[in-house]
Short mmCIF file of C-alpha atoms in Angstrom, two decimals:
data_model
loop_
_atom_site.label_atom_id
_atom_site.label_comp_id
_atom_site.label_asym_id
_atom_site.label_seq_id
_atom_site.Cartn_x
_atom_site.Cartn_y
_atom_site.Cartn_z
CA MET A 1 7.92 23.95 -20.56
CA LYS A 2 4.47 23.04 -19.06
CA GLN A 3 3.28 19.52 -18.64
CA GLY A 4 0.13 18.00 -17.25
CA ARG A 5 -1.38 14.47 -16.79
CA ILE A 6 -4.66 13.29 -17.93
CA VAL A 7 -6.56 9.96 -18.07
CA LEU A 8 -7.16 8.64 -21.58
CA ASP A 9 -8.53 5.13 -22.18
CA GLN A 10 -7.86 4.42 -18.42
CA GLN A 11 -4.22 5.24 -18.83
CA ALA A 12 -2.29 8.24 -17.35
CA ARG A 13 -0.90 10.26 -20.24
CA HIS A 14 1.21 13.43 -20.33
CA VAL A 15 -0.07 16.46 -22.19
CA THR A 16 1.43 19.82 -23.19
CA PRO A 17 -0.54 23.07 -23.96
CA LEU A 18 -0.71 24.56 -27.50
CA ALA A 19 -0.96 28.30 -28.07
CA ASP A 20 -4.67 28.07 -28.93
CA GLY A 21 -5.48 26.36 -25.61
CA LYS A 22 -5.74 22.83 -27.08
CA LEU A 23 -3.68 19.97 -25.76
CA LEU A 24 -1.08 17.84 -27.33
CA LEU A 25 -0.60 14.25 -26.20
CA ASP A 26 2.78 12.73 -25.32
CA ASN A 27 2.77 10.91 -28.73
CA GLY A 28 2.34 14.12 -30.68
CA ASN A 29 -1.40 13.60 -31.37
CA PRO A 30 -3.82 16.38 -30.54
CA LEU A 31 -6.44 15.69 -27.78
CA ALA A 32 -9.90 16.06 -29.18
CA ASP A 33 -11.79 15.17 -25.97
CA GLN A 34 -12.32 17.25 -22.87
CA PRO A 35 -9.35 16.34 -20.65
CA GLN A 36 -9.84 14.37 -17.51
CA TRP A 37 -7.09 15.87 -15.38
CA LEU A 38 -4.92 14.04 -12.87
CA ALA A 39 -2.47 15.54 -10.40
CA PRO A 40 0.79 16.20 -12.38
CA THR A 41 2.69 13.58 -10.30
CA SER A 42 1.90 10.48 -8.34
CA GLY A 43 4.65 10.47 -5.64
CA THR A 44 4.35 11.02 -1.84
CA VAL A 45 3.02 14.49 -0.93
CA TYR A 46 4.51 15.93 2.23
CA GLY A 47 2.87 19.01 3.74
CA VAL A 48 4.47 21.31 6.19
CA ALA A 49 2.19 22.61 9.02
CA LEU A 50 2.78 25.69 11.03
CA ASN A 51 5.11 27.24 8.50
CA HIS A 52 3.01 30.35 7.72
CA ARG A 53 3.39 33.43 9.89
CA SER A 54 -0.38 34.10 9.89
CA LEU A 55 -0.87 30.76 11.70
CA LEU A 56 2.22 31.04 13.92
CA ASP A 57 1.32 34.49 15.17
CA LYS A 58 -2.13 33.32 16.09
CA LEU A 59 -0.94 30.30 17.97
CA ALA A 60 2.26 31.74 19.62
CA ALA A 61 0.61 32.03 23.08
CA ASP A 62 -1.02 28.57 22.90
CA PHE A 63 2.37 26.91 22.09
CA GLN A 64 3.67 27.90 25.54
CA GLN A 65 0.80 25.89 27.15
CA PRO A 66 -0.08 22.23 27.44
CA PRO A 67 -0.10 20.01 25.51
CA TYR A 68 2.64 21.76 23.44
CA GLN A 69 4.76 23.43 26.18
CA LYS A 70 7.09 25.01 23.64
CA ALA A 71 7.13 26.09 20.00
CA PRO A 72 8.14 23.46 17.46
CA ALA A 73 11.84 23.08 16.98
CA THR A 74 11.79 21.25 13.63
CA PRO A 75 9.32 21.35 10.66
CA VAL A 76 5.96 19.91 11.53
CA LEU A 77 5.12 17.45 8.68
CA PHE A 78 2.09 15.54 7.46
CA ILE A 79 1.33 13.33 4.56
CA LYS A 80 -1.48 13.77 1.96
CA PRO A 81 -2.05 10.12 0.84
CA ARG A 82 -3.05 8.96 -2.58
CA ASN A 83 -6.77 9.07 -1.90
CA THR A 84 -6.55 12.88 -1.51
CA HIS A 85 -4.82 13.49 -4.80
CA ALA A 86 -7.12 14.96 -7.37
CA GLY A 87 -6.81 16.86 -10.67
CA HIS A 88 -7.78 20.20 -12.05
CA ALA A 89 -11.59 20.59 -12.68
CA SER A 90 -12.48 17.44 -10.60
CA ASN A 91 -15.48 17.77 -8.29
CA ILE A 92 -14.55 17.32 -4.60
CA ALA A 93 -17.05 16.08 -2.02
CA LEU A 94 -17.51 18.08 1.18
CA PRO A 95 -18.30 15.63 4.02
CA ALA A 96 -21.76 16.00 5.47
CA GLN A 97 -21.18 15.99 9.19
CA ALA A 98 -17.51 16.94 9.72
CA GLY A 99 -17.76 20.63 10.42
CA LYS A 100 -16.20 23.46 8.46
CA VAL A 101 -13.93 22.74 5.45
CA PHE A 102 -11.21 25.27 4.38
CA ALA A 103 -9.32 25.79 1.17
CA GLY A 104 -5.53 26.12 1.35
CA GLY A 105 -4.11 27.60 -1.77
CA THR A 106 -0.35 26.99 -1.99
CA LEU A 107 2.67 25.93 -4.00
CA GLY A 108 3.66 22.34 -4.85
CA VAL A 109 7.40 21.68 -5.15
CA VAL A 110 7.92 18.60 -7.32
CA ILE A 111 11.13 16.75 -6.62
CA GLY A 112 13.07 15.45 -9.71
CA LYS A 113 16.03 13.47 -8.31
CA THR A 114 16.62 11.09 -5.43
CA ALA A 115 17.56 13.47 -2.55
CA SER A 116 19.23 12.58 0.73
CA LYS A 117 20.97 14.69 3.35
CA LEU A 118 21.17 17.90 1.14
CA ALA A 119 22.66 21.14 2.32
CA GLU A 120 20.36 24.10 1.81
CA GLU A 121 22.67 25.34 -0.96
CA GLN A 122 22.13 22.20 -3.01
CA ALA A 123 18.45 21.82 -2.30
CA LEU A 124 17.04 23.51 -5.45
CA ASP A 125 19.17 21.24 -7.61
CA VAL A 126 16.75 18.36 -6.95
CA VAL A 127 13.62 20.29 -7.94
CA ALA A 128 12.07 19.20 -11.15
CA GLY A 129 9.43 21.89 -11.18
CA TYR A 130 6.43 23.48 -9.50
CA THR A 131 2.64 23.09 -9.49
CA VAL A 132 -0.41 24.58 -7.89
CA VAL A 133 -1.96 22.91 -4.88
CA ASN A 134 -5.17 23.39 -2.83
CA GLU A 135 -4.28 21.74 0.52
CA ILE A 136 -7.91 21.34 1.82
CA SER A 137 -8.56 20.54 5.52
CA LEU A 138 -11.21 20.52 8.14
CA GLU A 139 -10.83 23.00 10.84
CA GLU A 140 -7.96 22.17 13.20
CA SER A 141 -8.41 23.14 16.82
CA SER A 142 -5.37 21.14 17.98
CA PHE A 143 -1.91 20.40 16.50
CA TYR A 144 -0.96 17.83 19.13
CA ARG A 145 -2.00 14.71 17.30
CA PRO A 146 -1.66 13.75 13.52
CA ALA A 147 -4.49 15.38 11.57
CA VAL A 148 -5.49 12.42 9.43
CA LYS A 149 -9.19 12.90 9.79
CA ALA A 150 -8.94 16.62 8.98
CA LYS A 151 -6.50 16.44 6.05
CA CYS A 152 -6.73 12.98 4.45
CA ARG A 153 -10.25 12.83 3.12
CA ASP A 154 -10.87 11.88 -0.54
CA GLY A 155 -9.97 14.64 -2.94
CA PHE A 156 -8.55 16.90 -0.22
CA CYS A 157 -5.37 17.58 -2.29
CA PRO A 158 -6.09 18.74 -5.81
CA MET A 159 -2.98 19.61 -7.78
CA GLY A 160 -2.23 20.93 -11.22
CA PRO A 161 -3.13 21.38 -14.00
CA TRP A 162 0.41 22.14 -14.90
CA GLN A 163 3.88 21.30 -13.64
CA VAL A 164 6.35 23.88 -14.88
CA ASP A 165 10.12 23.61 -15.08
CA ALA A 166 12.11 24.62 -11.99
CA ALA A 167 13.91 27.37 -13.87
CA SER A 168 10.73 29.40 -14.51
CA ILE A 169 9.83 29.99 -10.83
CA ASP A 170 11.69 31.64 -7.95
CA PRO A 171 10.44 29.70 -4.90
CA LEU A 172 11.63 32.54 -2.56
CA ASN A 173 9.29 34.95 -4.33
CA VAL A 174 5.91 33.28 -5.06
CA GLU A 175 2.45 34.79 -4.70
CA ILE A 176 -0.46 32.40 -4.56
CA ARG A 177 -3.94 33.86 -5.11
CA SER A 178 -7.09 31.85 -4.07
CA TYR A 179 -10.51 32.82 -5.57
CA LEU A 180 -13.86 31.81 -4.11
CA ASN A 181 -16.52 31.80 -6.85
CA GLY A 182 -14.41 34.13 -8.96
CA GLN A 183 -13.61 36.68 -6.12
CA LEU A 184 -10.13 37.04 -4.82
CA ALA A 185 -10.35 35.66 -1.23
CA GLU A 186 -6.84 34.99 0.00
CA THR A 187 -3.17 35.69 -0.92
CA ASN A 188 -0.34 33.47 0.27
CA HIS A 189 3.16 34.71 -0.24
CA SER A 190 6.41 32.90 0.26
CA ARG A 191 7.89 35.87 2.20
CA ASP A 192 5.41 34.85 4.99
CA TRP A 193 6.85 31.37 5.30
CA LEU A 194 9.06 30.65 8.36
CA ARG A 195 11.24 28.17 6.44
CA SER A 196 11.94 28.62 2.71
CA VAL A 197 11.69 25.94 0.06
CA PRO A 198 15.40 25.20 0.06
CA GLN A 199 15.43 24.97 3.85
CA LEU A 200 12.54 22.59 3.87
CA ILE A 201 14.09 20.32 1.21
CA ALA A 202 17.24 20.22 3.22
CA ALA A 203 15.46 19.54 6.48
CA LEU A 204 13.24 16.76 5.11
CA SER A 205 16.11 15.04 3.28
CA GLN A 206 18.14 14.85 6.51
CA PHE A 207 16.02 11.96 7.66
CA MET A 208 14.09 10.63 4.72
CA THR A 209 15.08 10.24 1.03
CA LEU A 210 13.00 12.17 -1.31
CA GLN A 211 12.09 10.48 -4.58
CA PRO A 212 11.43 11.80 -8.08
CA GLY A 213 7.69 12.65 -8.25
CA ASP A 214 7.39 13.43 -4.53
CA VAL A 215 5.84 16.83 -3.73
CA ILE A 216 6.48 19.23 -0.89
CA ILE A 217 3.75 21.73 0.21
CA PRO A 218 5.74 24.40 1.90
CA ALA A 219 3.05 26.34 3.80
CA THR A 220 -0.72 26.79 4.04
CA PRO A 221 -2.03 30.01 5.54
CA LEU A 222 -4.25 30.39 8.59
CA ARG A 223 -7.52 28.67 7.72
CA GLN A 224 -10.04 31.39 6.71
CA LEU A 225 -11.34 30.51 3.26
CA GLU A 226 -14.33 28.34 4.14
CA ILE A 227 -15.86 26.24 1.38
CA ARG A 228 -19.53 25.28 1.10
CA PRO A 229 -21.37 22.94 -1.29
CA GLY A 230 -21.70 24.51 -4.69
CA ASP A 231 -18.58 26.71 -4.33
CA SER A 232 -15.78 26.83 -6.79
CA VAL A 233 -12.30 27.52 -5.61
CA ALA A 234 -9.49 28.57 -7.99
CA VAL A 235 -5.86 28.78 -6.97
CA GLU A 236 -3.56 30.72 -9.26
CA ILE A 237 0.19 31.22 -9.44
CA ASP A 238 1.70 33.43 -12.23
CA GLY A 239 3.96 31.34 -14.47
CA ILE A 240 2.34 28.06 -13.39
CA GLY A 241 -1.35 28.17 -13.93
CA ARG A 242 -4.75 28.15 -12.42
CA LEU A 243 -6.18 25.12 -10.54
CA GLU A 244 -9.96 25.19 -10.19
CA ASN A 245 -12.22 22.71 -8.50
CA ARG A 246 -15.98 22.66 -7.67
CA PHE A 247 -17.16 21.42 -4.29
CA ILE A 248 -20.31 19.41 -3.85
CA ALA A 249 -22.20 17.87 -1.00
CA GLU A 250 -20.97 14.34 -0.20
CA GLU A 251 -24.27 12.60 -0.99
CA SER A 252 -24.29 13.88 -4.59
CA ALA A 253 -20.61 13.04 -5.18
CA GLN A 254 -20.00 10.49 -7.88
CA MET B 1 -0.20 -18.70 0.61
CA LYS B 2 2.56 -16.29 1.34
CA HIS B 3 3.13 -13.38 -1.17
CA ALA B 4 6.27 -11.27 -1.35
CA ARG B 5 8.13 -8.80 -3.54
CA ILE B 6 11.85 -9.32 -4.17
CA ARG B 7 14.79 -8.23 -6.26
CA LEU B 8 17.50 -10.46 -7.56
CA PRO B 9 21.12 -9.43 -6.69
CA GLY B 10 22.30 -6.63 -8.95
CA GLN B 11 19.03 -6.35 -10.80
CA ALA B 12 16.49 -3.57 -10.73
CA ASP B 13 13.36 -5.54 -11.59
CA ILE B 14 10.88 -6.21 -8.83
CA HIS B 15 9.39 -9.61 -8.94
CA PRO B 16 6.20 -10.71 -7.14
CA VAL B 17 6.91 -14.17 -5.68
CA LEU B 18 5.17 -17.03 -3.76
CA VAL B 19 6.96 -18.06 -0.67
CA GLN B 20 7.49 -21.81 -0.03
CA ALA B 21 7.57 -23.59 3.29
CA ASP B 22 11.36 -23.46 3.49
CA HIS B 23 11.12 -19.66 2.80
CA SER B 24 12.56 -20.10 -0.70
CA VAL B 25 10.73 -17.92 -3.21
CA GLN B 26 9.30 -18.89 -6.65
CA LEU B 27 9.07 -16.36 -9.41
CA ALA B 28 6.26 -16.31 -11.95
CA ASP B 29 8.62 -18.04 -14.50
CA GLY B 30 9.06 -20.94 -12.02
CA ARG B 31 12.66 -20.07 -10.94
CA ARG B 32 13.34 -20.79 -7.29
CA PHE B 33 15.77 -18.84 -4.94
CA ALA B 34 16.71 -19.44 -1.40
CA GLU B 35 15.67 -16.96 1.32
CA ASP B 36 19.22 -15.59 1.64
CA ALA B 37 19.71 -15.21 -2.15
CA VAL B 38 17.21 -12.41 -2.80
CA GLU B 39 16.56 -8.89 -1.60
CA TRP B 40 13.33 -8.79 0.24
CA LEU B 41 11.21 -5.65 -0.36
CA PRO B 42 8.13 -4.34 1.42
CA PRO B 43 5.38 -6.88 0.43
CA ALA B 44 2.77 -4.32 -0.65
CA GLU B 45 2.53 -0.76 -1.98
CA GLY B 46 -0.08 1.72 -0.80
CA THR B 47 -0.93 4.15 1.92
CA VAL B 48 0.56 3.06 5.26
CA PHE B 49 -1.46 3.72 8.41
CA ALA B 50 -0.05 3.17 11.85
CA LEU B 51 -1.76 3.06 15.21
CA GLY B 52 -0.36 4.62 18.31
CA LEU B 53 -1.31 3.49 21.83
CA ASN B 54 -3.50 0.69 20.52
CA TYR B 55 -2.60 -1.78 23.26
CA ALA B 56 -3.78 -0.75 26.75
CA ASP B 57 -0.56 -2.09 28.41
CA HIS B 58 1.61 -0.06 26.02
CA ALA B 59 -0.39 3.07 26.62
CA ALA B 60 0.04 2.53 30.40
CA GLU B 61 3.79 1.93 29.87
CA LEU B 62 4.05 5.33 28.23
CA ALA B 63 1.85 6.83 31.01
CA PHE B 64 -1.13 7.48 28.71
CA LYS B 65 -4.70 6.52 29.11
CA ALA B 66 -5.86 4.40 26.24
CA PRO B 67 -7.32 6.70 23.56
CA THR B 68 -11.10 7.05 23.05
CA GLU B 69 -10.61 7.36 19.25
CA PRO B 70 -7.88 5.59 17.22
CA LEU B 71 -4.68 7.49 17.22
CA VAL B 72 -3.71 7.14 13.59
CA PHE B 73 -0.71 8.45 11.83
CA LEU B 74 0.65 7.94 8.25
CA LYS B 75 3.94 6.72 6.85
CA SER B 76 5.40 7.02 3.40
CA PRO B 77 7.29 4.55 1.25
CA ALA B 78 10.46 6.46 2.22
CA THR B 79 10.61 4.73 5.56
CA LEU B 80 9.81 1.10 4.50
CA THR B 81 12.42 -1.59 4.15
CA GLY B 82 12.20 -5.38 3.81
CA HIS B 83 13.10 -8.51 5.61
CA ARG B 84 16.82 -9.15 6.40
CA GLN B 85 17.70 -5.44 5.80
CA VAL B 86 19.33 -3.02 8.13
CA SER B 87 17.95 -0.11 10.11
CA VAL B 88 19.95 2.96 10.98
CA ARG B 89 20.16 4.21 14.60
CA PRO B 90 20.95 7.97 14.34
CA ASP B 91 24.12 9.08 16.18
CA ASN B 92 23.92 10.78 19.53
CA LEU B 93 20.64 9.30 20.71
CA LEU B 94 19.30 8.27 24.10
CA TYR B 95 16.41 6.04 23.06
CA MET B 96 15.30 4.28 19.89
CA HIS B 97 12.99 1.28 20.33
CA TYR B 98 11.40 -1.48 18.30
CA GLU B 99 7.66 -2.07 17.99
CA CYS B 100 6.33 -5.49 16.87
CA GLU B 101 3.04 -5.04 14.95
CA LEU B 102 0.48 -6.94 12.99
CA VAL B 103 -0.12 -5.33 9.67
CA VAL B 104 -3.43 -5.61 7.84
CA ILE B 105 -3.23 -5.56 4.04
CA ILE B 106 -6.37 -4.16 2.26
CA GLY B 107 -7.50 -6.11 -0.77
CA LYS B 108 -10.62 -4.23 -1.99
CA THR B 109 -11.66 -0.57 -2.32
CA ALA B 110 -13.31 0.35 0.96
CA LYS B 111 -15.48 3.35 1.69
CA ASN B 112 -17.98 3.61 4.50
CA VAL B 113 -17.61 -0.04 5.27
CA LYS B 114 -19.41 -1.32 8.45
CA ARG B 115 -17.78 -3.43 11.02
CA ALA B 116 -19.85 -6.52 10.11
CA GLN B 117 -18.45 -6.51 6.54
CA ALA B 118 -15.02 -5.11 7.26
CA MET B 119 -13.14 -8.49 7.06
CA ASP B 120 -14.31 -8.84 3.43
CA TYR B 121 -11.98 -6.02 2.54
CA VAL B 122 -8.87 -7.63 4.04
CA ALA B 123 -6.49 -9.39 1.65
CA GLY B 124 -4.14 -10.71 4.34
CA TYR B 125 -1.60 -9.91 7.02
CA SER B 126 2.03 -8.98 7.42
CA VAL B 127 4.40 -7.99 10.21
CA CYS B 128 6.30 -4.75 10.77
CA ASN B 129 8.73 -3.26 13.15
CA ASP B 130 7.62 0.31 13.69
CA TYR B 131 10.83 1.76 15.16
CA ALA B 132 10.57 5.04 17.01
CA VAL B 133 13.26 7.51 17.83
CA ARG B 134 11.85 8.93 21.00
CA ASP B 135 14.50 11.66 21.32
CA TYR B 136 12.87 13.41 18.38
CA LEU B 137 9.30 13.49 19.70
CA GLU B 138 7.79 16.97 19.79
CA ASN B 139 4.26 17.73 20.81
CA TYR B 140 3.14 18.54 17.26
CA TYR B 141 1.30 16.04 15.18
CA ARG B 142 2.85 13.57 17.59
CA PRO B 143 4.34 11.11 16.68
CA ASN B 144 5.74 13.27 13.93
CA LEU B 145 7.61 12.16 10.79
CA ARG B 146 11.04 12.76 12.17
CA VAL B 147 10.28 10.08 14.88
CA LYS B 148 8.41 7.56 12.70
CA ASN B 149 9.24 8.10 8.98
CA ARG B 150 12.95 7.87 8.86
CA ASP B 151 14.80 6.04 6.09
CA THR B 152 15.08 2.31 6.89
CA LEU B 153 13.10 2.56 10.16
CA THR B 154 9.99 0.57 9.21
CA PRO B 155 10.96 -2.98 8.22
CA ILE B 156 7.88 -4.73 6.93
CA GLY B 157 7.33 -8.34 5.69
CA PRO B 158 8.87 -10.75 4.94
CA TRP B 159 5.63 -11.50 3.07
CA TRP B 160 1.87 -11.20 3.50
CA VAL B 161 -0.29 -14.28 4.16
CA ASP B 162 -3.73 -14.73 2.85
CA ARG B 163 -6.49 -13.71 5.22
CA ASP B 164 -8.03 -17.18 5.23
CA ASP B 165 -4.69 -18.78 6.29
CA VAL B 166 -5.08 -16.99 9.67
CA ALA B 167 -7.83 -18.53 11.79
CA ASP B 168 -8.31 -15.70 14.22
CA PRO B 169 -6.39 -12.45 13.80
CA ALA B 170 -7.64 -11.36 17.25
CA ALA B 171 -5.76 -14.11 18.99
CA LEU B 172 -2.15 -13.93 17.71
CA ALA B 173 0.90 -13.85 19.82
CA LEU B 174 3.36 -11.03 19.12
CA ARG B 175 7.04 -11.42 20.09
CA THR B 176 10.28 -9.42 19.73
CA TRP B 177 13.71 -10.91 20.29
CA VAL B 178 16.89 -8.76 20.58
CA ASN B 179 20.03 -10.87 19.97
CA GLY B 180 18.04 -13.98 20.67
CA GLU B 181 16.58 -12.85 23.92
CA LEU B 182 12.73 -12.49 24.17
CA ARG B 183 12.15 -8.87 25.04
CA GLN B 184 8.52 -8.08 24.06
CA GLN B 185 5.38 -10.23 24.24
CA GLY B 186 1.75 -9.52 23.71
CA ASN B 187 -1.34 -10.80 21.94
CA THR B 188 -3.56 -9.14 19.34
CA ARG B 189 -6.61 -9.89 21.59
CA ASP B 190 -5.41 -6.92 23.71
CA MET B 191 -5.88 -4.31 20.92
CA VAL B 192 -7.92 -1.31 22.09
CA PHE B 193 -9.49 -0.93 18.56
CA ASP B 194 -9.64 -4.21 16.69
CA ILE B 195 -9.26 -4.74 12.93
CA PRO B 196 -12.98 -4.48 11.95
CA TYR B 197 -13.22 -1.31 13.96
CA LEU B 198 -10.13 0.26 12.39
CA ILE B 199 -11.43 -0.51 8.86
CA GLU B 200 -14.88 0.98 9.71
CA TYR B 201 -13.26 3.99 11.27
CA LEU B 202 -10.72 4.82 8.47
CA SER B 203 -13.16 4.09 5.69
CA SER B 204 -15.70 6.37 7.29
CA PHE B 205 -13.77 9.37 6.23
CA MET B 206 -11.37 8.14 3.44
CA THR B 207 -11.35 5.49 0.75
CA LEU B 208 -8.98 2.55 1.34
CA SER B 209 -7.49 0.81 -1.72
CA PRO B 210 -5.77 -2.49 -2.37
CA GLY B 211 -2.29 -2.44 -1.11
CA ASP B 212 -2.99 -0.08 1.75
CA MET B 213 -1.54 -1.28 4.99
CA ILE B 214 -2.61 -0.77 8.60
CA ALA B 215 0.01 -1.32 11.31
CA THR B 216 -2.22 -2.02 14.31
CA GLY B 217 -0.02 -0.96 17.17
CA THR B 218 2.37 -2.58 19.68
CA PRO B 219 2.09 -4.05 23.16
CA GLU B 220 4.34 -3.25 26.14
CA GLY B 221 8.01 -4.30 26.49
CA LEU B 222 9.94 -1.61 24.58
CA ALA B 223 13.65 -1.25 25.04
CA ASP B 224 16.52 0.64 23.38
CA VAL B 225 18.42 -0.96 20.55
CA VAL B 226 21.98 -0.22 19.44
CA PRO B 227 24.18 -0.81 16.39
CA GLY B 228 25.04 -4.49 16.14
CA ASP B 229 21.72 -5.72 17.52
CA GLU B 230 19.72 -8.30 15.68
CA VAL B 231 16.03 -7.56 16.15
CA VAL B 232 13.42 -10.14 15.25
CA VAL B 233 9.69 -9.46 15.38
CA GLU B 234 7.23 -12.21 14.98
CA VAL B 235 3.45 -12.46 14.69
CA GLU B 236 2.20 -16.06 15.26
CA GLY B 237 0.95 -17.60 12.04
CA VAL B 238 1.92 -14.59 9.92
CA GLY B 239 5.72 -14.26 9.84
CA ARG B 240 9.09 -13.59 11.38
CA LEU B 241 10.93 -10.48 10.26
CA VAL B 242 14.68 -10.18 10.84
CA ASN B 243 16.45 -6.83 11.04
CA HIS B 244 19.84 -5.52 12.11
CA ILE B 245 20.67 -2.18 13.68
CA VAL B 246 23.68 -0.24 12.19
CA SER B 247 25.17 3.12 12.91
CA GLU B 248 25.03 5.99 10.51
CA THR B 249 28.72 5.39 9.65
CA GLN B 250 28.17 1.66 8.96
CA TYR B 251 25.16 2.48 6.82
CA ALA B 252 27.11 5.04 4.77
CA ALA B 253 29.85 2.40 4.23
CA LEU B 254 27.25 -0.18 3.06
CA HIS B 255 25.90 2.24 0.54
CA THR B 256 29.18 3.37 -0.96
CA THR B 257 30.04 -0.35 -1.68
CA ALA B 258 26.59 -1.41 -2.93
CA VAL B 259 25.58 0.23 -6.22
#
């Protein structure tokens, strides 16, 4: 079962896809208009930094030096707040004087039940489903301080269009493909993640209670997919869908 | 006026309330309840920003130079709790400390706001206790979520007061009492980055929305707290927030009896 969220008459409404590509509203009526997509959920979005081998391998030597001194012992987490959440097909503004901006095609794990102090073996029981995420960021030269300025700009976390049921995806075997202007530009595979989805859910739930609607972004690869104004980035996961957004220069953003 | 959010015992509904001089609360339907007859919730809902090292004396206390750019981190609703609630000290710790902070509540959508207009975007003020578990600090995205975003470890409230009820937010005494003993004192005049600066800074790269909260940092005077301690943080003219430290075992017991 696939479900998405759109705005209709200033209200968030759920939609499901029909075989011909049209959309069905949550009250059974067909949607005639072009959908205005929202992220499929409105909970807290927790990202996990430094969980992709491409990044860890590059930084391994740095992590023995100041200011880090040693490699991280626990998952390194960040929050993508509500101003970053965006839907499929929304235009995203690239800040004018902030340096390079990078796409980050990845998986979104949507929590479906209140979850506290879970063992790894129970972790997948609290997953409602999965979505597609583009975890956008400025270049990060340091991981010592929270990356709010790099990661929390408006629209820097598009998600969607669909959330699919947990049963339809194996989070230990997911391939995420990112396309820049239609060309395959990056592949992110769950086998390259230091900690798996169940390990991350267990680790996070040890110290904070996860709520239905919360999203965990397990890993973003080493930043290499640079985005410029006018570019379109699509992130695709088989069995979930294709999230596509156009990027525009900040001054022309509406 | 003082604005809060509460639940009545055994009920799930969240009520916005006005708080009276005696700290009783009045619901929209006119019903009144005493301070100790309701469950106090965090007074607002939105993105929570917190400032590290925003008082020069505290930065020195931790052997840091005051930052040249605001050290901002984020919190999620998972860590927030209300007035007169408990906070859990994890087992097997060396050091968990309180942090008394003035919280700014945003009242209007703010993007690229300049310092001169920044106060137009403030709805009011609240108080938080931004507990930190220092044992869990690592040098990655420091202070990381494991230190600062734990269940129950950010009491906030009891209420928020209207902006215009506070004459000068840059001249407010901050105080923390542990078991009735005054342990931390400071004044908002000593902030490294003041409220207008923080609003200009944050809104320069992200949109702030009504309900967003900015916890503006803490002065010096930190100390360890242990289960059984009563910790009270107060910001002059804003509010006095009461909290009790419990152990993991005590917390688990509370939560098996309370449904």
